[in-house]
Coordinates of C-alpha atoms in Angstrom, one line a residue:
M30 CA 18.4 87.5 0.2
Y31 CA 21.6 89.4 -0.8
E32 CA 24.1 87.3 1.3
S33 CA 25.3 84.9 -1.4
Y34 CA 25.4 87.7 -3.9
F35 CA 28.0 89.6 -1.9
G36 CA 29.8 86.4 -0.7
L37 CA 28.5 86.7 2.9
K38 CA 27.8 83.8 5.2
E39 CA 25.0 85.7 7.0
K40 CA 23.4 89.2 7.2
P41 CA 26.0 91.5 8.7
F42 CA 23.7 94.2 9.8
S43 CA 21.0 92.5 11.8
I44 CA 19.8 94.7 14.7
A45 CA 19.7 91.6 17.0
P46 CA 22.3 92.2 19.8
D47 CA 24.7 89.4 18.7
P48 CA 28.0 89.7 20.8
R49 CA 29.9 88.2 17.9
Y50 CA 29.3 91.5 16.0
I51 CA 30.0 93.9 18.9
Y52 CA 32.3 96.7 17.9
L53 CA 33.9 98.4 20.9
S54 CA 34.5 102.1 20.5
D55 CA 36.6 103.7 23.1
A56 CA 33.5 104.6 25.2
H57 CA 32.1 101.0 24.9
E58 CA 35.5 99.5 25.6
D59 CA 36.0 101.7 28.7
A60 CA 32.5 100.9 30.0
L61 CA 32.9 97.2 29.5
A62 CA 36.3 97.1 31.1
H63 CA 35.1 99.1 34.2
L64 CA 32.0 97.0 34.6
L65 CA 34.0 93.7 34.4
F66 CA 36.5 95.1 36.9
G67 CA 33.7 96.2 39.2
V68 CA 32.1 92.7 39.0
Q69 CA 35.4 91.0 39.8
E70 CA 36.3 93.3 42.6
G71 CA 32.8 93.5 44.2
G72 CA 32.0 97.1 43.3
G73 CA 28.7 98.6 44.5
F74 CA 26.3 100.4 42.2
A75 CA 26.8 101.3 38.5
L76 CA 24.7 103.3 36.0
M77 CA 25.0 103.1 32.2
T78 CA 22.9 105.3 30.0
G79 CA 22.8 106.0 26.3
E80 CA 20.3 107.0 23.6
V81 CA 18.2 104.4 21.8
G82 CA 20.3 102.2 19.6
T83 CA 23.8 103.1 21.0
G84 CA 24.6 99.5 21.9
K85 CA 23.6 99.3 25.6
T86 CA 21.9 95.9 25.3
T87 CA 24.6 94.4 23.1
L88 CA 27.2 95.6 25.6
L89 CA 25.1 94.0 28.4
R90 CA 25.1 90.7 26.6
T91 CA 28.8 90.8 26.1
L92 CA 29.3 91.5 29.8
V93 CA 27.1 88.5 30.6
Q94 CA 29.2 86.2 28.4
Q95 CA 32.4 87.3 30.1
L96 CA 31.2 87.0 33.7
P97 CA 33.4 84.6 35.9
E98 CA 31.8 81.4 37.0
H99 CA 31.5 82.5 40.6
I100 CA 29.1 85.2 39.7
D101 CA 25.3 84.7 40.1
L102 CA 23.3 86.9 37.8
A103 CA 19.7 88.2 38.0
L104 CA 18.5 90.0 34.8
V105 CA 15.4 92.1 34.8
F106 CA 14.3 93.1 31.3
N107 CA 10.8 94.3 32.1
P108 CA 11.0 96.7 35.0
M109 CA 7.4 98.1 34.7
L110 CA 6.4 96.3 37.9
S111 CA 5.2 97.1 41.3
P112 CA 7.8 96.8 44.2
L113 CA 6.4 93.4 45.2
Q114 CA 6.5 92.1 41.6
F115 CA 10.0 93.5 41.2
V116 CA 11.4 91.7 44.2
A117 CA 9.6 88.5 43.2
T118 CA 11.2 88.7 39.8
V119 CA 14.6 89.0 41.3
C120 CA 13.9 86.0 43.5
D121 CA 12.7 84.1 40.4
E122 CA 15.9 85.0 38.5
L123 CA 18.0 83.7 41.4
K124 CA 15.8 80.6 41.8
I125 CA 14.9 81.4 45.3
P126 CA 11.8 79.4 46.4
Y127 CA 8.9 81.2 48.0
D128 CA 5.1 80.7 48.5
A129 CA 3.5 82.9 45.8
D130 CA 0.1 82.8 47.6
K131 CA 1.6 84.2 50.8
A132 CA 4.3 86.4 49.3
S133 CA 4.9 89.8 50.8
L134 CA 7.8 92.3 50.5
K135 CA 9.1 91.3 53.9
L136 CA 9.0 87.6 53.2
L137 CA 10.6 88.0 49.8
I138 CA 13.4 90.3 51.1
D139 CA 14.1 87.9 54.0
A140 CA 14.4 85.0 51.6
L141 CA 16.6 87.1 49.3
N142 CA 18.8 88.2 52.2
K143 CA 19.3 84.6 53.3
H144 CA 20.2 83.5 49.8
L145 CA 22.7 86.3 49.4
L146 CA 24.4 85.5 52.7
E147 CA 24.7 81.8 51.8
A148 CA 26.2 82.7 48.4
Y149 CA 28.6 85.1 50.1
L150 CA 29.8 82.4 52.5
D151 CA 30.3 80.1 49.5
G152 CA 32.6 82.6 47.8
R153 CA 30.0 83.7 45.2
R154 CA 28.9 87.2 44.3
T155 CA 25.4 88.2 43.1
I156 CA 24.7 90.9 40.5
L157 CA 21.4 92.4 39.7
V158 CA 21.2 94.0 36.2
I159 CA 18.1 96.0 35.2
D160 CA 17.7 96.9 31.6
E161 CA 15.4 99.7 30.3
A162 CA 15.6 101.1 33.8
Q163 CA 14.2 104.5 32.7
S164 CA 10.8 102.7 33.0
L165 CA 11.2 102.1 36.7
S166 CA 8.7 103.7 38.9
V167 CA 9.7 105.9 41.8
E168 CA 8.5 103.2 44.2
V169 CA 10.6 100.5 42.6
L170 CA 13.7 102.8 42.6
E171 CA 13.2 103.3 46.3
Q172 CA 13.0 99.5 46.7
I173 CA 16.2 99.2 44.8
R174 CA 17.8 101.7 47.3
L175 CA 16.7 99.5 50.2
L176 CA 18.2 96.4 48.5
T177 CA 21.6 98.1 48.6
N178 CA 21.3 97.9 52.4
L179 CA 21.7 94.1 52.2
E180 CA 25.3 93.8 53.3
T181 CA 27.8 92.3 55.7
T182 CA 30.1 94.4 57.9
R183 CA 32.7 94.3 55.1
E184 CA 30.9 94.6 51.8
K185 CA 27.6 94.7 49.9
L186 CA 25.9 91.4 49.2
L187 CA 24.2 92.6 46.0
Q188 CA 25.9 94.5 43.2
I189 CA 23.4 96.5 41.0
I190 CA 23.8 97.8 37.4
L191 CA 21.1 100.1 36.0
I192 CA 21.0 100.4 32.2
G193 CA 18.7 102.9 30.5
Q194 CA 18.1 105.9 28.4
P195 CA 19.1 109.4 29.4
E196 CA 15.8 110.1 31.0
L197 CA 17.0 107.8 33.8
R198 CA 19.7 110.2 34.7
E199 CA 17.1 113.0 34.8
T200 CA 15.0 111.0 37.2
L201 CA 18.0 110.2 39.5
A202 CA 18.9 113.9 39.5
R203 CA 15.6 114.7 41.3
T204 CA 15.7 115.9 44.9
D205 CA 13.7 113.0 46.1
M206 CA 16.1 110.5 44.5
R207 CA 19.3 112.0 46.0
Q208 CA 19.7 109.1 48.5
L209 CA 19.7 106.6 45.7
A210 CA 21.9 108.7 43.4
Q211 CA 24.5 109.1 46.1
R212 CA 25.0 105.4 46.3
I213 CA 25.9 105.1 42.6
T214 CA 29.7 104.7 42.4
D215 CA 30.3 104.3 38.6
V216 CA 28.5 106.2 35.8
F217 CA 28.9 105.6 32.1
H218 CA 27.2 107.3 29.1
L219 CA 27.4 105.8 25.6
E220 CA 27.7 108.4 22.9
P221 CA 27.0 107.8 19.2
L222 CA 29.9 106.8 17.1
G223 CA 32.1 109.3 15.3
I224 CA 32.7 109.0 11.6
Q225 CA 35.9 107.0 12.0
D226 CA 34.2 104.5 14.3
V227 CA 31.3 104.2 11.8
R228 CA 33.9 103.3 9.2
N229 CA 35.5 100.8 11.4
Y230 CA 32.1 99.5 12.5
L231 CA 31.1 98.7 8.9
I232 CA 34.4 96.9 8.3
H233 CA 34.2 94.9 11.4
R234 CA 30.7 93.6 10.8
L235 CA 31.3 92.8 7.2
T236 CA 34.5 90.9 8.1
I237 CA 32.6 88.8 10.7
A238 CA 29.9 88.0 8.1
G239 CA 32.6 86.7 5.7
A240 CA 33.1 89.6 3.3
Q241 CA 36.2 89.1 1.2
K242 CA 35.9 92.1 -1.2
P243 CA 35.2 95.8 -0.8
I244 CA 31.5 96.6 -0.7
F245 CA 30.9 100.2 0.6
L246 CA 32.4 103.1 -1.2
D247 CA 33.8 105.9 0.9
S248 CA 31.1 108.3 -0.1
A249 CA 28.5 105.7 1.1
V250 CA 30.3 105.6 4.5
R251 CA 30.1 109.4 4.9
A252 CA 26.4 109.3 3.8
I253 CA 25.6 106.6 6.4
Y254 CA 27.3 108.6 9.1
S255 CA 25.5 111.8 8.1
A256 CA 22.1 110.2 8.1
S257 CA 22.5 108.0 11.2
G258 CA 24.3 110.5 13.4
G259 CA 26.6 107.6 14.5
V260 CA 23.8 105.6 16.2
P261 CA 24.7 101.9 15.7
R262 CA 21.1 100.7 15.3
L263 CA 20.5 103.3 12.5
V264 CA 23.9 102.4 10.9
N265 CA 22.7 98.8 10.8
E266 CA 19.4 99.6 9.2
L267 CA 20.9 102.0 6.6
A268 CA 23.6 99.6 5.7
D269 CA 21.2 96.7 5.4
K270 CA 18.8 98.6 3.2
A271 CA 21.7 100.0 1.0
L272 CA 23.0 96.4 0.4
L273 CA 19.5 95.4 -0.6
A274 CA 19.4 98.4 -3.0
A275 CA 22.7 97.4 -4.5
Y276 CA 21.5 93.8 -4.9
A277 CA 18.3 94.9 -6.6
R278 CA 20.4 97.0 -9.1
E279 CA 22.9 94.1 -9.6
K280 CA 25.7 96.4 -8.3
R281 CA 28.6 94.9 -6.5
Q282 CA 29.3 98.0 -4.4
V283 CA 27.2 100.5 -2.5
D284 CA 27.4 104.2 -3.3
K285 CA 26.0 107.3 -1.6
K286 CA 22.9 107.4 -3.8
M287 CA 21.8 104.0 -2.5
V288 CA 22.4 105.1 1.0
R289 CA 20.3 108.2 0.5
E290 CA 17.5 106.1 -0.9
A291 CA 17.8 103.8 2.1
S292 CA 17.7 106.8 4.5
K293 CA 14.3 107.9 3.2
Q294 CA 12.9 104.5 4.2
V295 CA 14.7 104.0 7.5
L296 CA 14.5 107.5 8.9
A297 CA 10.9 107.9 7.8
S298 CA 9.9 104.6 9.5
N299 CA 11.8 105.5 12.7
N300 CA 10.2 108.9 12.7
E301 CA 6.7 107.5 12.3
S302 CA 7.4 105.0 15.2
Q303 CA 8.8 107.8 17.4
F304 CA 5.8 110.1 16.9
G305 CA 3.0 107.6 16.4
W306 CA 1.5 108.5 19.7
L307 CA 1.4 112.2 18.6
W308 CA -0.8 111.5 15.6
G309 CA -3.4 109.8 17.9
V310 CA -3.6 113.0 20.0
T311 CA -3.8 115.1 16.9
A312 CA -6.8 113.1 15.7
A313 CA -8.6 113.9 18.9
V314 CA -7.7 117.6 18.5
V315 CA -9.1 117.5 14.9
I316 CA -12.4 116.2 16.2
L317 CA -12.7 118.7 19.1
A318 CA -11.0 121.8 17.7
A319 CA -12.6 124.5 15.6
A320 CA -11.7 124.7 12.0
G321 CA -9.8 127.9 12.4
I322 CA -7.7 126.6 15.3
L323 CA -7.0 123.4 13.4
Y324 CA -5.8 125.4 10.5
L325 CA -3.4 127.5 12.6
W326 CA -2.0 124.3 14.3
Q327 CA -1.4 122.7 10.9
Q328 CA 0.5 125.7 9.7
S329 CA 2.8 125.8 12.8
V330 CA 3.8 122.1 13.0
P331 CA 6.0 120.7 10.2
T332 CA 5.4 117.2 9.0
A333 CA 7.5 114.4 10.4
N334 CA 9.0 113.6 7.0
D335 CA 9.9 117.2 6.4
H336 CA 11.7 117.4 9.7
M337 CA 13.6 114.2 9.2
L338 CA 14.7 114.9 5.6
Q339 CA 15.5 118.6 5.9
Q340 CA 17.5 118.2 9.1
P341 CA 19.3 114.9 8.8
M342 CA 20.0 113.1 12.1
T343 CA 23.5 113.7 13.5
S344 CA 25.4 112.4 16.3
G345 CA 24.6 115.5 18.2
Q346 CA 21.1 114.3 18.9
G347 CA 20.7 113.0 22.4
G348 CA 23.8 114.9 23.6
G349 CA 26.4 113.4 21.2
N350 CA 28.7 115.1 18.8
Q351 CA 26.9 117.8 16.9
T352 CA 27.9 117.4 13.3
P353 CA 25.5 118.8 10.6
A354 CA 25.4 117.0 7.3
A355 CA 27.1 119.9 5.6
A356 CA 30.1 119.5 8.0
V357 CA 31.0 116.1 6.6
N358 CA 33.6 117.2 4.1
E359 CA 33.2 115.6 0.7
Q360 CA 36.9 115.7 0.0
P361 CA 38.6 112.3 -0.5
V362 CA 39.4 110.5 2.8
A363 CA 43.1 110.0 2.5
Q364 CA 43.2 107.1 4.8
L365 CA 40.8 105.2 2.6
S366 CA 41.5 106.1 -1.0
V367 CA 43.1 108.2 -3.6
A368 CA 39.8 108.9 -5.3
D369 CA 36.5 109.8 -3.7
D370 CA 34.7 106.5 -4.3
T371 CA 37.3 104.0 -3.2
P372 CA 35.8 101.0 -1.4
V373 CA 36.3 101.0 2.3
L374 CA 36.4 97.4 3.5
I375 CA 40.0 96.9 2.4
S376 CA 41.4 100.0 0.9
N377 CA 44.5 100.5 -1.1
G378 CA 45.3 104.1 -0.1
V379 CA 47.8 104.4 2.8
S380 CA 48.4 107.8 4.4
T381 CA 47.4 110.0 7.3
P382 CA 43.7 109.5 8.3
Y383 CA 41.6 112.5 7.3
E384 CA 39.1 113.8 9.8
P385 CA 36.9 116.8 8.9
P386 CA 37.8 119.8 11.3
E387 CA 34.2 120.1 12.4
V388 CA 34.0 116.4 13.4
A389 CA 37.4 116.5 15.1
A390 CA 36.5 119.5 17.1
D391 CA 33.2 118.1 18.3
Q392 CA 34.8 114.8 19.2
A393 CA 37.4 116.6 21.2
A394 CA 34.7 118.4 23.1
A395 CA 32.5 115.4 23.8
P396 CA 32.7 114.3 27.4
Q397 CA 34.2 110.9 28.0
T398 CA 34.8 108.9 31.1
G399 CA 38.0 107.2 32.0
D400 CA 40.9 106.5 29.7
S401 CA 40.1 107.1 26.0
I402 CA 42.5 106.3 23.2
T403 CA 43.0 109.3 20.9
P404 CA 44.1 108.4 17.3
P405 CA 47.3 110.1 16.2
V406 CA 46.8 112.8 13.5
D407 CA 50.0 112.0 11.6
S408 CA 52.5 109.2 11.1
E409 CA 55.1 111.0 13.3
A410 CA 52.7 110.8 16.2
L411 CA 52.4 107.0 15.8
P412 CA 54.4 104.8 18.2
A413 CA 57.6 103.4 16.8
Q414 CA 56.1 100.0 16.3
A415 CA 53.1 101.3 14.5
T416 CA 55.1 103.7 12.3
A417 CA 57.2 100.9 11.1
E418 CA 54.1 99.1 9.9
V419 CA 52.7 102.0 7.8
S420 CA 53.7 101.9 4.2
S421 CA 53.8 105.2 2.2
T422 CA 53.7 103.4 -1.1
Q423 CA 50.4 103.6 -3.0
P424 CA 49.5 100.2 -4.4
S425 CA 48.2 100.3 -7.9
S426 CA 44.5 100.5 -8.8
T427 CA 42.6 100.3 -12.0
P428 CA 42.7 103.9 -13.4
G429 CA 39.5 105.7 -14.1
T430 CA 37.2 103.2 -12.5
G431 CA 37.0 104.7 -9.1
E432 CA 37.1 101.2 -7.7
G433 CA 39.8 99.9 -5.3
V434 CA 41.7 96.9 -6.5
L435 CA 43.1 94.4 -4.0
H436 CA 46.8 94.1 -4.7
P437 CA 47.7 90.5 -4.6
Q438 CA 50.8 91.2 -2.5
V439 CA 49.3 93.7 -0.1
E440 CA 47.8 93.0 3.3
Q441 CA 45.9 95.7 5.0
R442 CA 43.9 96.1 8.1
E443 CA 42.4 99.1 9.9
D444 CA 43.1 99.4 13.6
R445 CA 40.9 100.6 16.4
A446 CA 42.2 104.2 16.2
G447 CA 41.3 104.3 12.5
R448 CA 44.8 103.8 11.1
V449 CA 45.3 101.6 8.1
I450 CA 48.2 99.2 8.8
T451 CA 49.7 97.9 5.6
D452 CA 52.3 95.2 5.0
Q453 CA 53.5 95.6 1.4
V454 CA 55.4 92.6 0.1
T455 CA 58.1 93.3 -2.5
D456 CA 59.6 90.6 -4.6
A457 CA 62.7 90.5 -2.3
E458 CA 60.5 90.4 0.8
K459 CA 58.4 87.6 -0.7
E460 CA 61.5 85.6 -1.3
S461 CA 62.7 86.3 2.2
D462 CA 59.3 85.3 3.6
E463 CA 59.4 82.0 1.8
Q464 CA 62.7 81.3 3.4
S465 CA 61.5 82.4 6.8
N466 CA 58.3 80.4 6.6
K467 CA 60.4 77.3 6.4
Q468 CA 61.2 78.0 10.0
T469 CA 57.6 78.7 11.1
I470 CA 54.6 76.5 11.4
A471 CA 51.3 76.7 9.4
L472 CA 48.9 78.3 11.9
D473 CA 45.6 76.7 10.9
E474 CA 47.1 73.2 10.7
W475 CA 48.8 73.7 14.1
I476 CA 45.6 74.9 15.8
Y477 CA 43.5 72.1 14.3
D478 CA 46.0 69.6 15.7
H479 CA 45.7 71.2 19.2
S480 CA 42.1 72.4 19.0
E481 CA 41.1 70.6 22.2
E482 CA 43.8 72.5 24.2
T483 CA 43.3 76.0 22.8
S484 CA 40.9 77.0 25.4
R485 CA 40.9 80.4 27.2
E486 CA 41.7 78.7 30.5
N487 CA 44.8 77.0 29.1
A488 CA 46.0 80.2 27.5
L489 CA 45.4 82.0 30.8
K490 CA 47.6 79.5 32.6
E491 CA 50.4 80.1 30.1
L492 CA 50.0 83.9 30.5
V493 CA 50.0 83.6 34.3
S494 CA 53.2 81.5 34.2
V495 CA 55.2 84.3 32.5
W496 CA 54.3 86.6 35.4
D497 CA 56.2 84.3 37.8
V498 CA 53.5 84.0 40.4
D499 CA 52.6 80.8 42.3
V500 CA 49.0 79.9 41.9
D501 CA 46.9 76.7 42.2
S502 CA 46.7 75.2 38.7
R503 CA 43.3 73.8 39.5
S504 CA 41.7 77.2 40.4
D505 CA 40.5 80.0 38.2
P506 CA 43.7 81.8 37.1
C507 CA 42.1 85.3 37.0
R508 CA 40.8 84.8 40.5
S509 CA 44.0 83.3 41.9
I510 CA 46.3 86.2 40.8
T511 CA 44.3 88.8 42.7
E512 CA 46.3 88.0 45.9
Y513 CA 49.3 89.4 44.1
G514 CA 47.5 92.6 43.1
L515 CA 47.1 91.4 39.5
Q516 CA 44.0 91.6 37.4
C517 CA 42.8 90.1 34.1
L518 CA 41.4 92.6 31.6
K519 CA 39.7 92.0 28.2
M520 CA 40.2 94.5 25.5
S521 CA 39.8 95.0 21.8
G522 CA 42.4 96.8 19.6
S523 CA 45.3 96.5 17.2
W524 CA 48.9 95.3 16.9
A525 CA 50.0 98.8 17.5
M526 CA 48.0 98.9 20.8
I527 CA 49.4 95.7 22.0
N528 CA 52.9 97.0 21.2
E529 CA 52.2 100.2 23.2
I530 CA 50.9 98.2 26.2
N531 CA 54.1 96.1 25.9
R532 CA 52.8 93.1 27.9
P533 CA 52.2 89.5 26.9
V534 CA 48.5 88.9 26.0
I535 CA 46.0 86.2 25.1
I536 CA 44.6 86.6 21.6
Q537 CA 41.4 85.1 20.4
L538 CA 41.6 83.5 16.9
H539 CA 38.7 82.6 14.6
L540 CA 39.0 79.7 12.2
D541 CA 36.7 78.1 9.7
D542 CA 35.5 75.6 12.3
Q543 CA 33.4 78.4 13.8
H544 CA 35.1 78.0 17.2
S545 CA 37.2 80.5 19.1
H546 CA 40.8 79.5 19.9
Y547 CA 43.0 81.2 22.5
V548 CA 46.8 81.4 22.5
A549 CA 49.3 83.3 24.7
L550 CA 51.3 85.9 22.7
L551 CA 54.7 86.6 24.1
G552 CA 56.0 88.9 21.4
S553 CA 55.8 90.1 17.8
D554 CA 57.6 92.0 15.1
D555 CA 56.6 93.0 11.6
E556 CA 57.1 89.4 10.3
S557 CA 56.5 86.9 13.1
V558 CA 54.8 86.3 16.4
V559 CA 56.0 84.3 19.4
I560 CA 53.4 82.0 21.0
R561 CA 53.7 80.0 24.3
F562 CA 51.8 76.7 24.4
N563 CA 52.3 73.9 26.9
A564 CA 55.4 75.6 28.2
E565 CA 56.9 75.5 24.7
V566 CA 57.6 78.5 22.4
Y567 CA 56.4 78.6 18.8
H568 CA 56.9 81.0 15.9
F569 CA 54.1 81.8 13.4
S570 CA 53.8 84.2 10.5
R571 CA 52.2 87.4 11.7
R572 CA 50.3 87.8 8.4
E573 CA 48.7 84.4 8.8
L574 CA 47.8 85.1 12.4
S575 CA 46.3 88.6 11.5
A576 CA 43.9 86.9 9.1
R577 CA 42.4 84.9 12.0
W578 CA 42.5 87.7 14.7
F579 CA 39.7 90.3 14.9
G580 CA 41.3 92.4 17.6
E581 CA 40.2 90.7 20.8
F582 CA 42.9 90.2 23.4
E583 CA 43.3 89.8 27.2
L584 CA 46.1 90.9 29.4
I585 CA 47.2 90.8 33.0
W586 CA 47.9 94.1 34.7
Q587 CA 49.3 95.2 38.0
E588 CA 47.3 97.3 40.4
P589 CA 49.0 100.1 42.4
P590 CA 50.3 98.8 45.8
M591 CA 47.2 100.1 47.6
G592 CA 44.8 98.6 45.1
F593 CA 42.5 100.1 42.5
R594 CA 38.8 101.0 43.1
S595 CA 38.2 103.9 40.7
A596 CA 40.1 106.4 38.5
M597 CA 42.3 108.9 40.3
R598 CA 41.6 112.5 39.4
P599 CA 42.7 116.0 40.2
G600 CA 41.7 116.9 43.8
D601 CA 42.1 113.3 45.1
S602 CA 44.6 112.7 47.9
G603 CA 46.1 109.7 49.7
E604 CA 48.7 107.0 49.3
Q605 CA 47.7 106.2 45.7
I606 CA 48.5 109.8 44.7
E607 CA 52.0 109.5 46.3
W608 CA 52.5 106.3 44.2
L609 CA 51.4 108.1 41.1
R610 CA 53.7 111.0 41.7
D611 CA 56.7 108.7 42.4
R612 CA 56.0 106.6 39.3
L613 CA 55.8 109.6 37.0
G614 CA 58.9 111.1 38.5
E615 CA 60.7 107.8 37.9
I616 CA 59.6 107.7 34.3
N617 CA 60.5 111.4 33.7
G618 CA 63.8 111.2 35.5
E619 CA 62.9 114.1 37.8
E620 CA 60.6 114.8 40.7
I621 CA 57.1 116.2 40.0
P622 CA 56.8 119.5 41.8
T623 CA 54.1 119.9 44.3
E624 CA 52.0 122.8 45.6
N625 CA 50.3 121.3 48.7
G626 CA 52.0 118.0 49.6
E627 CA 53.1 114.7 48.0
D628 CA 49.7 113.0 48.6
L629 CA 47.6 115.7 46.8
F630 CA 46.6 115.4 43.1
D631 CA 47.4 119.0 42.4
E632 CA 47.9 120.9 39.1
P633 CA 51.6 120.1 38.5
L634 CA 50.8 116.4 38.9
A635 CA 47.8 116.8 36.6
E636 CA 49.9 118.4 33.9
A637 CA 52.5 115.6 34.2
V638 CA 49.7 113.0 33.8
R639 CA 48.3 114.8 30.8
S640 CA 51.7 114.9 29.2
F641 CA 52.2 111.2 29.8
Q642 CA 48.8 110.4 28.4
A643 CA 49.3 112.4 25.2
S644 CA 52.6 110.7 24.6
N645 CA 50.9 107.3 24.9
H646 CA 48.0 108.1 22.7
L647 CA 45.5 108.3 25.5
K648 CA 43.0 111.1 26.0
P649 CA 44.9 113.8 28.0
D650 CA 42.2 114.3 30.6
A651 CA 44.3 113.7 33.8
M652 CA 41.9 110.9 34.8
V653 CA 44.2 108.0 35.9
G654 CA 42.2 104.8 35.1
M655 CA 43.2 101.3 34.1
Q656 CA 44.6 102.3 30.7
T657 CA 46.9 105.0 32.2
I658 CA 48.1 102.7 35.0
I659 CA 48.9 99.9 32.6
R660 CA 51.0 102.3 30.5
L661 CA 52.7 103.8 33.6
N662 CA 53.7 100.3 34.7
S663 CA 55.0 99.4 31.3
A664 CA 57.1 102.6 31.1
S665 CA 58.5 102.3 34.6
P666 CA 62.2 101.1 34.8
S667 CA 61.5 99.5 38.2
D668 CA 58.5 97.4 37.1
S669 CA 59.5 93.8 37.0
G670 CA 56.5 92.5 35.0
P671 CA 57.1 90.7 31.7
R672 CA 57.4 92.7 28.5
L673 CA 56.7 91.7 24.9
R674 CA 59.6 90.1 23.1
V675 CA 60.4 92.2 20.0
K676 CA 63.2 91.4 17.6
G677 CA 65.7 94.0 16.6

């Protein structure tokens, strides 16, 4: 209805789990990366939980899209089954034939075991993913435990991923579930988004839908965060209703009043849905109870609408960051604007991101798993590459209107850490760019000319070639490089993040032909990028490429010599800890002191890890996962892997 009015190609805030629109917060990114790694390496049993609407199903669909070809997948979306029905469903998903009239648990499991063994011998892996797993009965959970016994002498034949709401964790914490719980090797919990992620989430979805102009004012963003508590599904519903309200009023931008009106509809309808069963019980009580008791009951229970409107939902609900509406400071957000109601999609203000103290404190206290990227709090804390990209000049805007104006010679984008990256073009720079562009190629024209060759597979082969490893060109590159201790990893981020990682990557580009195109990026600076294609090197304008890149990239990273199964943490011991201590000592130029031996992850080593993580904009939690290992390798003088080419 409102799409054409706002210049959109489609509705940006549909609640359908469309992977094109997925926005990866640090927690989502970490969970997806670990799940993909576990799938590729043959990990055992994973558990992912999150409140309703936090993006579990969307993350699942993204995982499914990125599975390697040698993976067989069984998806169970309706787990409210008996053990026999459940195993039959798994067989159906894997296309295992059986006689339905004579089916029994033994016959089905025998057929499943035979199929898994044959797949294993053919070099294939099988994964069972169960969504809405909080609905599983105790009997089915026990059957799942028994399925984990299907194995060879070397590894499990069936990988299992349970996805569900937090009640699932409560069930698994029961004493009678301890045998199953002990077999779970990876646990992830998706928290609601923080205010900065809500801001980036809105920008991301509007961009994918084709938005070219600012739509949401900053005050509207804060109102959406306050009302939704950072739950993506509620953010979608609020933003959709607010756009509809703006359309009805013939307004080109959404303000906080429109969001507040939308919240009355969205939160009330969600509340009625959540408590609908309670009203049925209440009706029975009305019929059976005496008038006096009924009166007392009515006085003691607030109405659903009063509860929802007097205490707006926050990200603290369901164990997230607890931020009351009053804690969302109404001061201008410096990162977004000079005035309060500056549009947020593409802002003109460029300065240090503002985060209300209450929000920042809660986010720091929120538990996170693995390596999380912590946004710098000031420009001095940015990496050298990122600092060079941040302009301190405020572009002009129309005075007194409160509306942001897109400067014709300013290009801005907001990175994954919430920083606004701005390239401001002066007249001298414009003249220099015109001269420089004579030596570069028009990106769109070049991609259209080579569109049949810009596949992910071809880009991966280019990426593998710069690592100087000998692999069969006919095989899957990501599978072939594992014999060298190398792994492929998909991520989402910014130019600053790629520069920090300092490795060649594949970037995914989106053109008007609605197809994805992949190219191998060997290097970049503020003006140009270096692309490798068919063993040749090409230079393109970075501004032109940025307009076609939404943050998706893929890299190759080197495991520690003894491999990588899970994050290293304080208290661990073994060869991998010796490697970690040696690598940090090499980077720091001095040995890391030890309390109880070189192979123990003790407090001096933990402190050195935290210091390294903080200096590389990672969460300083002493958990050494993939993100930290990647940064350690890049920082190591003895690491022989390829680095990004950077001019100057």
